[in-house]
Amino acid sequence: MSERQNRDPEQARERIRLLEFQLDHLRAELLHLTHERHRLIYSVSGHIYRFLRPIEAFLADAANALVARFRPTPSDATTPSTSGAGAPAFRGAPLPARRLLVDVTGTIKRDAGTGIQRVVKEVTRGLSSGESFDMPALAVRCECGRLLTANGFVAELVGGDAAPDSEIAIAGGDRFLMLSDSWNAFDELAPIFAKIRDEGGEVVTCVFDLIPELYPHACHEVTVPRYRAWLRKALIESDSFLAISQTVANELADYVAAQGLPHRPGLKIGWFHCGCDLALRADAAPRDKVKAAVAGDAPLFLAVGTIEPRKGQRVALRAFEELWARGRDVRIVFVGRRGWFEEAVASEILEHEEFGRRLFWFDDSDDDELSFLYDRAAALIFPSYAEGFGLPIVEAARRGRPVICSDIPVFREVGGAGALYFRVNDARALAETIADFLDGRRVADPDLVLRVAWRDAARRIVEVVAREDWSRRLR
């Protein structure tokens, strides 16, 4: 029997288990929403919202229509941007890379404090550290089809006075890196793409994950069509992609090939690793409720991430319920804001009989409190079934904490031989792994986990672009 035939049954079983997990979460979410519907339908707010909802939808549609009507240079989904109707669809070989223009427009306009915005800010800080790189790198922003410096944004990150932002003259060999969440304003950047190519430059797009394509059920209903439209435009407009992990780089290359998606000939795909410089300030003062959560001798486990089905908080909760049923005196602390489809698991946490005793959730902790919790945790629990990188793994390792995470490719890439792995979406397997860890039968070594500083991440980005160090190339 071939290796592929051996893999197929296991892959089928994994898909079935993932479907079972999704159905279980959907059932819990529907039960919760039914309860909320019954509560709201007899309330004043329910009656008000019944009339406001169609108005809200109408206004959103009208706003989108206006944006589409007055957008200066729309980008066709199958034709790259050009400087004129007679310009060729694909030009000749680009000039050697001479300068990296890092677009941070999305983060300047919409800093929601998410992981993407953290990457943008930390990479920008690393590029602005004064170190020498393979080529100059400059943070920029787009405004009405013009490219401007982002001096104020950089000054907020590194300190010091900021000169007024000024327009940038695009030069030969410039590389334009869309580091921020470009899907929110991709068409607005079309004039920039044309100018870059007119000067023999290239467009580079950062991709954080392929979750909306590979796991659409895990995303908000608005995210999936928006992401799919963005990806197909980005494949046409981009000369290369930079992924935040080698796993995502391979997923992108394989997905484009398997789906036969149109893309620029010779599309290049590379990767870098996110960094971590998490530290506890000397004057940090965690809140009393955070201090109370870590008080005592019972081992404390930390789970960091937005509350949503993909992150596996229900898997962790079931695992700890099993440990408690066995008489294990252990605690778990969830740290993360509400995401989407989270109502069921949020209610389970908040209404659990152990909440406030051996179960805690902090949805507004800053980096200081997070560092405080890492330093007092027995280990990090990371039960996600899909991620683009897995930054908490690096954060925990940087603080010297062991890591217990689900067995998915990107976690193997980041956790390496230093993390402990359990079968994805399997609460019992997680409980067994925790028990083995507590009893010393399995040992995690944080020193063997990937450790990258943000300055290293910034350097890697420049090196990939400047040295053409791409891991995959598509025809």
CSV table of C-alpha atoms in Angstrom, one decimal:
chain,number,residue,atom,x,y,z
A,1,MET,CA,0.0,0.0,0.0
A,2,SER,CA,1.4,3.4,-1.0
A,3,GLU,CA,2.2,6.2,1.5
A,4,ARG,CA,-0.6,8.3,0.0
A,5,GLN,CA,-3.1,5.5,0.5
A,6,ASN,CA,-2.0,5.3,4.1
A,7,ARG,CA,-2.5,9.0,4.6
A,8,ASP,CA,-5.9,9.2,3.0
A,9,PRO,CA,-7.8,7.4,5.8
A,10,GLU,CA,-6.1,9.4,8.5
A,11,GLN,CA,-6.9,12.7,6.6
A,12,ALA,CA,-10.5,11.5,6.3
A,13,ARG,CA,-10.8,10.8,10.0
A,14,GLU,CA,-9.3,14.2,10.8
A,15,ARG,CA,-11.9,15.9,8.5
A,16,ILE,CA,-14.7,14.0,10.2
A,17,ARG,CA,-13.4,15.0,13.6
A,18,LEU,CA,-13.2,18.6,12.6
A,19,LEU,CA,-16.8,18.4,11.2
A,20,GLU,CA,-18.0,16.9,14.5
A,21,PHE,CA,-16.2,19.7,16.4
A,22,GLN,CA,-17.9,22.3,14.2
A,23,LEU,CA,-21.3,20.8,14.6
A,24,ASP,CA,-21.0,20.6,18.3
A,25,HIS,CA,-20.0,24.3,18.5
A,26,LEU,CA,-22.8,25.2,16.1
A,27,ARG,CA,-25.3,23.4,18.2
A,28,ALA,CA,-24.2,25.3,21.3
A,29,GLU,CA,-24.2,28.6,19.5
A,30,LEU,CA,-27.7,28.0,18.2
A,31,LEU,CA,-29.0,27.0,21.6
A,32,HIS,CA,-27.5,30.2,23.0
A,33,LEU,CA,-28.9,32.4,20.2
A,34,THR,CA,-32.4,30.8,20.6
A,35,HIS,CA,-32.3,31.8,24.3
A,36,GLU,CA,-31.2,35.3,23.4
A,37,ARG,CA,-33.9,35.6,20.8
A,38,HIS,CA,-36.6,34.7,23.2
A,39,ARG,CA,-35.2,37.2,25.7
A,40,LEU,CA,-35.0,40.0,23.2
A,41,ILE,CA,-38.3,39.5,21.3
A,42,TYR,CA,-40.3,40.5,24.3
A,43,SER,CA,-38.0,43.4,25.2
A,44,VAL,CA,-38.1,47.0,24.1
A,45,SER,CA,-34.6,46.7,22.5
A,46,GLY,CA,-35.8,43.8,20.4
A,47,HIS,CA,-38.7,45.8,18.9
A,48,ILE,CA,-36.4,48.7,18.2
A,49,TYR,CA,-33.8,46.6,16.5
A,50,ARG,CA,-36.4,45.0,14.3
A,51,PHE,CA,-36.8,48.4,12.6
A,52,LEU,CA,-33.2,49.5,12.8
A,53,ARG,CA,-31.7,46.4,11.1
A,54,PRO,CA,-33.0,47.1,7.5
A,55,ILE,CA,-32.0,50.8,7.9
A,56,GLU,CA,-28.5,49.7,8.9
A,57,ALA,CA,-28.3,47.4,5.9
A,58,PHE,CA,-29.5,50.0,3.5
A,59,LEU,CA,-27.0,52.6,4.8
A,60,ALA,CA,-24.1,50.1,4.5
A,61,ASP,CA,-25.1,49.2,0.9
A,62,ALA,CA,-25.4,52.9,0.0
A,63,ALA,CA,-22.0,53.6,1.4
A,64,ASN,CA,-20.4,50.8,-0.5
A,65,ALA,CA,-22.1,51.9,-3.7
A,66,LEU,CA,-20.8,55.5,-3.3
A,67,VAL,CA,-17.3,54.2,-2.7
A,68,ALA,CA,-17.4,52.1,-5.9
A,69,ARG,CA,-18.8,54.9,-7.9
A,70,PHE,CA,-16.2,57.5,-7.0
A,71,ARG,CA,-13.2,55.3,-6.6
A,72,PRO,CA,-10.5,56.9,-8.7
A,73,THR,CA,-8.9,53.9,-10.4
A,74,PRO,CA,-10.8,50.6,-10.1
A,75,SER,CA,-8.7,47.5,-10.3
A,76,ASP,CA,-10.1,44.7,-12.5
A,77,ALA,CA,-10.1,41.3,-11.0
A,78,THR,CA,-8.2,39.7,-13.9
A,79,THR,CA,-6.1,42.6,-15.4
A,80,PRO,CA,-3.1,44.2,-13.6
A,81,SER,CA,-3.0,47.9,-13.1
A,82,THR,CA,-1.3,49.8,-15.9
A,83,SER,CA,-0.5,53.4,-16.5
A,84,GLY,CA,-2.7,53.6,-19.6
A,85,ALA,CA,-5.0,51.6,-21.9
A,86,GLY,CA,-2.2,50.8,-24.3
A,87,ALA,CA,0.2,49.6,-21.6
A,88,PRO,CA,1.1,45.9,-21.7
A,89,ALA,CA,-0.6,43.6,-19.2
A,90,PHE,CA,2.8,42.2,-18.0
A,91,ARG,CA,6.0,44.1,-18.5
A,92,GLY,CA,9.6,42.9,-18.8
A,93,ALA,CA,12.1,42.1,-16.0
A,94,PRO,CA,12.1,44.5,-13.1
A,95,LEU,CA,15.0,46.6,-12.0
A,96,PRO,CA,17.1,45.3,-9.0
A,97,ALA,CA,15.6,46.1,-5.7
A,98,ARG,CA,16.9,49.5,-4.3
A,99,ARG,CA,14.3,50.6,-1.7
A,100,LEU,CA,11.5,49.0,0.3
A,101,LEU,CA,8.4,51.1,0.7
A,102,VAL,CA,6.3,49.5,3.5
A,103,ASP,CA,2.6,50.5,3.3
A,104,VAL,CA,1.0,50.9,6.8
A,105,THR,CA,-2.1,52.7,5.6
A,106,GLY,CA,-4.6,50.2,7.0
A,107,THR,CA,-3.1,50.3,10.5
A,108,ILE,CA,-3.0,54.1,10.6
A,109,LYS,CA,-6.7,54.3,9.6
A,110,ARG,CA,-8.0,51.3,11.6
A,111,ASP,CA,-5.8,50.2,14.6
A,112,ALA,CA,-8.1,47.7,16.3
A,113,GLY,CA,-5.2,46.3,18.3
A,114,THR,CA,-5.4,42.9,16.6
A,115,GLY,CA,-2.5,40.6,15.8
A,116,ILE,CA,-2.2,42.1,12.3
A,117,GLN,CA,-1.8,45.6,13.6
A,118,ARG,CA,0.8,44.3,16.2
A,119,VAL,CA,2.8,42.8,13.3
A,120,VAL,CA,2.7,46.1,11.3
A,121,LYS,CA,3.7,48.2,14.3
A,122,GLU,CA,6.5,45.9,15.5
A,123,VAL,CA,8.0,45.4,12.1
A,124,THR,CA,7.8,49.2,11.5
A,125,ARG,CA,9.6,49.7,14.8
A,126,GLY,CA,12.2,47.2,13.8
A,127,LEU,CA,12.8,48.8,10.4
A,128,SER,CA,13.1,52.2,12.1
A,129,SER,CA,15.6,51.1,14.7
A,130,GLY,CA,18.6,52.8,12.9
A,131,GLU,CA,20.2,49.5,12.0
A,132,SER,CA,21.7,48.9,8.6
A,133,PHE,CA,19.7,46.6,6.3
A,134,ASP,CA,20.3,45.2,2.9
A,135,MET,CA,18.5,48.1,1.4
A,136,PRO,CA,16.7,51.2,2.8
A,137,ALA,CA,13.2,50.6,4.2
A,138,LEU,CA,10.6,53.4,4.7
A,139,ALA,CA,7.1,53.3,6.2
A,140,VAL,CA,4.6,55.0,3.9
A,141,ARG,CA,0.9,55.6,3.6
A,142,CYS,CA,-1.5,56.1,0.7
A,143,GLU,CA,-3.8,59.1,0.4
A,144,CYS,CA,-5.9,59.8,-2.7
A,145,GLY,CA,-3.7,57.9,-5.0
A,146,ARG,CA,-0.5,59.5,-3.6
A,147,LEU,CA,2.2,58.0,-1.6
A,148,LEU,CA,3.3,59.9,1.5
A,149,THR,CA,5.8,59.3,4.3
A,150,ALA,CA,4.4,58.0,7.6
A,151,ASN,CA,6.6,60.1,9.9
A,152,GLY,CA,4.0,60.7,12.6
A,153,PHE,CA,3.2,57.0,12.8
A,154,VAL,CA,6.9,56.1,13.1
A,155,ALA,CA,7.4,58.7,15.8
A,156,GLU,CA,4.6,57.3,17.9
A,157,LEU,CA,6.4,53.9,17.8
A,158,VAL,CA,10.0,54.9,18.4
A,159,GLY,CA,9.7,58.3,20.0
A,160,GLY,CA,11.1,61.7,19.0
A,161,ASP,CA,9.8,64.5,16.9
A,162,ALA,CA,8.1,63.9,13.5
A,163,ALA,CA,8.6,66.0,10.4
A,164,PRO,CA,5.4,66.6,8.5
A,165,ASP,CA,4.5,63.9,6.1
A,166,SER,CA,5.5,64.6,2.5
A,167,GLU,CA,4.8,63.0,-0.9
A,168,ILE,CA,7.3,60.4,-2.0
A,169,ALA,CA,8.7,60.2,-5.5
A,170,ILE,CA,8.6,56.6,-6.6
A,171,ALA,CA,12.1,55.6,-8.0
A,172,GLY,CA,13.4,52.9,-10.2
A,173,GLY,CA,13.6,49.5,-8.5
A,174,ASP,CA,11.3,50.4,-5.6
A,175,ARG,CA,9.5,47.5,-3.9
A,176,PHE,CA,6.1,48.3,-2.5
A,177,LEU,CA,5.2,46.0,0.4
A,178,MET,CA,1.6,46.0,1.5
A,179,LEU,CA,2.3,44.9,5.1
A,180,SER,CA,-1.0,46.2,6.6
A,181,ASP,CA,-4.5,44.8,6.0
A,182,SER,CA,-4.7,45.8,2.4
A,183,TRP,CA,-8.0,44.0,1.7
A,184,ASN,CA,-9.9,47.0,3.3
A,185,ALA,CA,-8.7,49.4,0.6
A,186,PHE,CA,-7.0,47.4,-2.2
A,187,ASP,CA,-8.6,49.3,-5.1
A,188,GLU,CA,-7.4,52.6,-3.6
A,189,LEU,CA,-3.8,51.4,-4.1
A,190,ALA,CA,-4.2,50.7,-7.8
A,191,PRO,CA,-2.7,54.0,-8.9
A,192,ILE,CA,0.4,53.2,-6.7
A,193,PHE,CA,0.8,49.8,-8.4
A,194,ALA,CA,0.8,51.4,-11.8
A,195,LYS,CA,3.4,54.0,-10.7
A,196,ILE,CA,5.6,51.3,-9.1
A,197,ARG,CA,5.6,49.3,-12.3
A,198,ASP,CA,6.2,52.3,-14.5
A,199,GLU,CA,9.5,52.7,-12.7
A,200,GLY,CA,10.5,49.1,-12.9
A,201,GLY,CA,9.5,48.2,-9.4
A,202,GLU,CA,7.5,45.4,-7.9
A,203,VAL,CA,4.4,44.9,-5.7
A,204,VAL,CA,4.8,42.6,-2.6
A,205,THR,CA,1.8,41.6,-0.6
A,206,CYS,CA,1.9,40.2,3.0
A,207,VAL,CA,-0.4,37.3,3.6
A,208,PHE,CA,-1.2,36.4,7.3
A,209,ASP,CA,-3.2,33.2,6.7
A,210,LEU,CA,-5.5,31.4,4.3
A,211,ILE,CA,-8.2,30.7,6.9
A,212,PRO,CA,-11.1,32.4,5.1
A,213,GLU,CA,-10.3,30.2,2.0
A,214,LEU,CA,-9.5,26.9,3.8
A,215,TYR,CA,-11.8,27.3,6.8
A,216,PRO,CA,-14.6,29.7,5.8
A,217,HIS,CA,-16.9,28.3,8.5
A,218,ALA,CA,-14.4,29.7,11.1
A,219,CYS,CA,-14.8,33.3,9.9
A,220,HIS,CA,-17.4,36.1,10.2
A,221,GLU,CA,-19.8,36.0,7.3
A,222,VAL,CA,-18.5,39.3,6.0
A,223,THR,CA,-14.9,38.2,6.0
A,224,VAL,CA,-15.1,35.3,3.6
A,225,PRO,CA,-16.3,37.1,0.4
A,226,ARG,CA,-14.2,40.1,1.2
A,227,TYR,CA,-11.1,38.0,1.6
A,228,ARG,CA,-11.7,35.9,-1.5
A,229,ALA,CA,-12.2,39.0,-3.6
A,230,TRP,CA,-9.0,40.5,-2.2
A,231,LEU,CA,-6.9,37.3,-2.7
A,232,ARG,CA,-7.9,37.1,-6.4
A,233,LYS,CA,-7.1,40.7,-7.0
A,234,ALA,CA,-3.8,40.4,-5.0
A,235,LEU,CA,-2.7,37.4,-7.1
A,236,ILE,CA,-3.1,39.5,-10.3
A,237,GLU,CA,-1.6,42.7,-8.9
A,238,SER,CA,1.3,41.2,-6.9
A,239,ASP,CA,4.7,40.2,-8.1
A,240,SER,CA,5.3,38.3,-4.9
A,241,PHE,CA,3.8,37.4,-1.5
A,242,LEU,CA,5.4,37.4,1.9
A,243,ALA,CA,3.8,35.0,4.4
A,244,ILE,CA,4.2,35.1,8.2
A,245,SER,CA,5.2,31.4,8.2
A,246,GLN,CA,6.6,28.8,5.9
A,247,THR,CA,3.4,26.9,6.4
A,248,VAL,CA,1.3,29.7,5.1
A,249,ALA,CA,3.7,30.2,2.2
A,250,ASN,CA,3.3,26.6,1.2
A,251,GLU,CA,-0.5,26.7,1.7
A,252,LEU,CA,-0.8,29.7,-0.6
A,253,ALA,CA,1.4,28.1,-3.3
A,254,ASP,CA,-0.4,24.8,-3.1
A,255,TYR,CA,-3.9,26.4,-3.0
A,256,VAL,CA,-3.3,28.7,-6.0
A,257,ALA,CA,-2.0,25.7,-8.0
A,258,ALA,CA,-4.8,23.3,-7.0
A,259,GLN,CA,-7.6,25.9,-7.7
A,260,GLY,CA,-6.0,27.1,-10.9
A,261,LEU,CA,-6.3,30.7,-9.7
A,262,PRO,CA,-5.1,33.4,-12.2
A,263,HIS,CA,-1.9,35.1,-11.1
A,264,ARG,CA,1.1,37.0,-12.5
A,265,PRO,CA,3.5,34.8,-14.3
A,266,GLY,CA,6.5,33.9,-12.2
A,267,LEU,CA,4.7,34.8,-8.9
A,268,LYS,CA,7.2,34.5,-6.1
A,269,ILE,CA,6.3,33.4,-2.5
A,270,GLY,CA,8.5,33.8,0.5
A,271,TRP,CA,8.1,33.9,4.3
A,272,PHE,CA,9.3,35.4,7.6
A,273,HIS,CA,8.6,34.6,11.2
A,274,CYS,CA,6.9,37.0,13.6
A,275,GLY,CA,8.9,38.2,16.5
A,276,CYS,CA,8.3,38.8,20.2
A,277,ASP,CA,9.8,41.3,22.6
A,278,LEU,CA,7.3,40.8,25.4
A,279,ALA,CA,8.7,42.1,28.7
A,280,LEU,CA,7.3,43.0,32.1
A,281,ARG,CA,8.1,46.6,33.0
A,282,ALA,CA,9.6,47.2,36.4
A,283,ASP,CA,6.8,49.6,37.3
A,284,ALA,CA,4.0,47.3,36.0
A,285,ALA,CA,1.0,46.9,38.4
A,286,PRO,CA,-1.4,44.1,37.5
A,287,ARG,CA,-4.9,44.6,38.7
A,288,ASP,CA,-6.0,43.0,41.9
A,289,LYS,CA,-8.3,40.5,40.1
A,290,VAL,CA,-5.4,39.3,38.0
A,291,LYS,CA,-3.2,38.9,41.1
A,292,ALA,CA,-6.0,37.0,42.8
A,293,ALA,CA,-6.3,34.6,39.8
A,294,VAL,CA,-2.7,33.5,40.2
A,295,ALA,CA,-2.6,33.3,44.0
A,296,GLY,CA,-2.3,29.9,45.5
A,297,ASP,CA,-0.4,26.7,44.8
A,298,ALA,CA,-2.6,25.0,42.2
A,299,PRO,CA,-0.9,24.8,38.8
A,300,LEU,CA,-2.1,27.6,36.5
A,301,PHE,CA,-2.4,27.2,32.7
A,302,LEU,CA,-2.8,30.1,30.3
A,303,ALA,CA,-4.7,30.2,27.1
A,304,VAL,CA,-4.2,33.3,25.0
A,305,GLY,CA,-6.3,34.3,22.0
A,306,THR,CA,-9.5,35.9,20.8
A,307,ILE,CA,-12.6,34.0,22.0
A,308,GLU,CA,-13.8,32.2,18.9
A,309,PRO,CA,-14.4,28.6,17.8
A,310,ARG,CA,-11.2,28.3,15.8
A,311,LYS,CA,-9.1,29.0,18.9
A,312,GLY,CA,-10.5,26.0,20.7
A,313,GLN,CA,-11.5,27.4,24.1
A,314,ARG,CA,-14.3,24.9,24.4
A,315,VAL,CA,-11.8,22.1,23.8
A,316,ALA,CA,-9.6,23.5,26.7
A,317,LEU,CA,-12.7,23.9,28.9
A,318,ARG,CA,-13.7,20.3,28.4
A,319,ALA,CA,-10.2,19.1,29.1
A,320,PHE,CA,-10.1,20.9,32.4
A,321,GLU,CA,-13.6,19.7,33.3
A,322,GLU,CA,-12.2,16.2,32.8
A,323,LEU,CA,-9.1,17.0,35.0
A,324,TRP,CA,-11.3,18.4,37.7
A,325,ALA,CA,-13.5,15.3,37.6
A,326,ARG,CA,-10.4,13.2,38.1
A,327,GLY,CA,-9.6,15.3,41.2
A,328,ARG,CA,-6.9,17.4,39.7
A,329,ASP,CA,-6.6,20.8,41.3
A,330,VAL,CA,-5.6,22.9,38.3
A,331,ARG,CA,-6.6,26.3,37.0
A,332,ILE,CA,-7.0,27.8,33.6
A,333,VAL,CA,-6.9,31.5,32.7
A,334,PHE,CA,-8.3,32.7,29.3
A,335,VAL,CA,-6.9,36.0,28.0
A,336,GLY,CA,-8.5,37.5,24.9
A,337,ARG,CA,-11.2,39.7,23.6
A,338,ARG,CA,-14.5,38.5,22.2
A,339,GLY,CA,-14.3,37.5,18.5
A,340,TRP,CA,-17.2,36.1,16.5
A,341,PHE,CA,-19.5,33.1,17.0
A,342,GLU,CA,-18.3,33.4,20.6
A,343,GLU,CA,-21.5,33.8,22.5
A,344,ALA,CA,-21.9,30.1,23.4
A,345,VAL,CA,-18.4,29.6,24.7
A,346,ALA,CA,-18.4,33.0,26.4
A,347,SER,CA,-21.6,32.0,28.3
A,348,GLU,CA,-20.2,28.6,29.2
A,349,ILE,CA,-17.1,30.3,30.8
A,350,LEU,CA,-19.0,33.1,32.6
A,351,GLU,CA,-21.7,30.8,33.9
A,352,HIS,CA,-19.4,27.9,34.8
A,353,GLU,CA,-19.5,26.8,38.5
A,354,GLU,CA,-15.7,27.1,38.5
A,355,PHE,CA,-15.6,30.7,37.2
A,356,GLY,CA,-13.7,32.9,39.6
A,357,ARG,CA,-12.3,29.8,41.4
A,358,ARG,CA,-10.3,27.7,39.0
A,359,LEU,CA,-11.5,29.3,35.8
A,360,PHE,CA,-10.8,32.9,34.8
A,361,TRP,CA,-11.2,35.1,31.8
A,362,PHE,CA,-9.6,38.5,31.2
A,363,ASP,CA,-10.7,40.3,28.0
A,364,ASP,CA,-8.8,43.5,28.5
A,365,SER,CA,-5.3,42.6,29.7
A,366,ASP,CA,-2.4,44.7,28.4
A,367,ASP,CA,1.1,43.4,27.7
A,368,ASP,CA,2.2,43.9,31.2
A,369,GLU,CA,-0.6,41.8,32.7
A,370,LEU,CA,0.0,39.2,30.0
A,371,SER,CA,3.7,39.0,30.9
A,372,PHE,CA,2.7,38.8,34.6
A,373,LEU,CA,0.5,35.8,33.8
A,374,TYR,CA,3.0,34.1,31.6
A,375,ASP,CA,5.6,34.3,34.4
A,376,ARG,CA,3.2,32.5,36.8
A,377,ALA,CA,1.8,29.9,34.4
A,378,ALA,CA,2.8,26.3,34.5
A,379,ALA,CA,2.4,26.2,30.8
A,380,LEU,CA,0.6,27.8,27.8
A,381,ILE,CA,-2.4,25.9,26.4
A,382,PHE,CA,-2.9,26.6,22.6
A,383,PRO,CA,-5.8,24.4,21.2
A,384,SER,CA,-6.4,26.2,17.9
A,385,TYR,CA,-7.2,24.1,14.8
A,386,ALA,CA,-6.0,26.8,12.3
A,387,GLU,CA,-3.5,29.6,12.6
A,388,GLY,CA,-1.2,31.6,10.4
A,389,PHE,CA,1.6,31.6,12.9
A,390,GLY,CA,0.9,31.1,16.6
A,391,LEU,CA,2.5,34.1,18.4
A,392,PRO,CA,1.6,33.0,21.9
A,393,ILE,CA,3.9,30.0,21.4
A,394,VAL,CA,6.8,32.4,20.9
A,395,GLU,CA,5.6,34.7,23.7
A,396,ALA,CA,5.5,31.8,26.2
A,397,ALA,CA,8.9,30.5,25.2
A,398,ARG,CA,10.4,34.0,25.5
A,399,ARG,CA,9.1,34.0,29.1
A,400,GLY,CA,10.6,30.5,29.7
A,401,ARG,CA,7.2,28.8,29.8
A,402,PRO,CA,6.4,25.4,28.5
A,403,VAL,CA,3.9,25.1,25.6
A,404,ILE,CA,1.1,22.5,25.1
A,405,CYS,CA,-0.5,22.9,21.7
A,406,SER,CA,-2.6,21.2,19.1
A,407,ASP,CA,-0.8,19.2,16.5
A,408,ILE,CA,-1.1,21.3,13.3
A,409,PRO,CA,1.7,22.1,10.8
A,410,VAL,CA,2.3,25.7,11.7
A,411,PHE,CA,2.6,24.8,15.4
A,412,ARG,CA,5.2,22.2,14.5
A,413,GLU,CA,7.0,24.9,12.6
A,414,VAL,CA,7.0,27.3,15.5
A,415,GLY,CA,7.1,24.9,18.5
A,416,GLY,CA,9.6,22.5,17.0
A,417,ALA,CA,10.9,19.9,19.4
A,418,GLY,CA,10.3,22.1,22.4
A,419,ALA,CA,6.5,22.0,22.6
A,420,LEU,CA,4.1,19.2,23.6
A,421,TYR,CA,1.4,18.3,21.0
A,422,PHE,CA,-2.0,16.8,21.3
A,423,ARG,CA,-4.5,15.6,18.7
A,424,VAL,CA,-6.4,18.6,17.3
A,425,ASN,CA,-9.9,19.2,18.7
A,426,ASP,CA,-9.6,16.3,21.1
A,427,ALA,CA,-10.3,17.4,24.7
A,428,ARG,CA,-9.5,14.0,26.2
A,429,ALA,CA,-6.1,14.0,24.4
A,430,LEU,CA,-5.4,17.5,25.8
A,431,ALA,CA,-6.4,16.3,29.4
A,432,GLU,CA,-4.0,13.3,29.1
A,433,THR,CA,-1.2,15.6,27.8
A,434,ILE,CA,-1.7,18.0,30.7
A,435,ALA,CA,-1.7,15.1,33.2
A,436,ASP,CA,1.4,13.6,31.7
A,437,PHE,CA,3.1,17.0,31.9
A,438,LEU,CA,2.1,17.5,35.5
A,439,ASP,CA,3.4,14.0,36.5
A,440,GLY,CA,6.6,14.5,34.6
A,441,ARG,CA,6.0,11.8,32.0
A,442,ARG,CA,6.3,14.3,29.2
A,443,VAL,CA,8.6,17.4,29.3
A,444,ALA,CA,8.5,20.5,27.2
A,445,ASP,CA,11.6,22.6,26.6
A,446,PRO,CA,11.0,26.3,25.9
A,447,ASP,CA,14.7,26.6,24.7
A,448,LEU,CA,13.9,24.5,21.7
A,449,VAL,CA,10.9,26.6,20.6
A,450,LEU,CA,11.4,29.2,17.8
A,451,ARG,CA,12.6,32.6,19.3
A,452,VAL,CA,12.6,35.6,17.1
A,453,ALA,CA,12.8,39.3,18.0
A,454,TRP,CA,10.9,41.8,16.0
A,455,ARG,CA,14.1,43.3,14.8
A,456,ASP,CA,15.0,39.9,13.4
A,457,ALA,CA,11.6,39.7,11.7
A,458,ALA,CA,12.2,43.1,10.1
A,459,ARG,CA,15.6,42.1,8.9
A,460,ARG,CA,14.3,38.9,7.4
A,461,ILE,CA,11.6,40.8,5.4
A,462,VAL,CA,14.2,43.1,3.8
A,463,GLU,CA,16.6,40.1,3.1
A,464,VAL,CA,13.9,38.1,1.3
A,465,VAL,CA,13.0,41.0,-1.0
A,466,ALA,CA,16.5,42.4,-1.5
A,467,ARG,CA,18.1,39.0,-2.1
A,468,GLU,CA,15.2,37.4,-4.0
A,469,ASP,CA,15.2,34.7,-1.3
A,470,TRP,CA,11.8,33.2,-2.3
A,471,SER,CA,10.9,29.7,-1.3
A,472,ARG,CA,8.3,29.0,-4.1
A,473,ARG,CA,7.8,30.3,-7.6
A,474,LEU,CA,4.7,29.7,-9.7
A,475,ARG,CA,4.6,29.6,-13.4
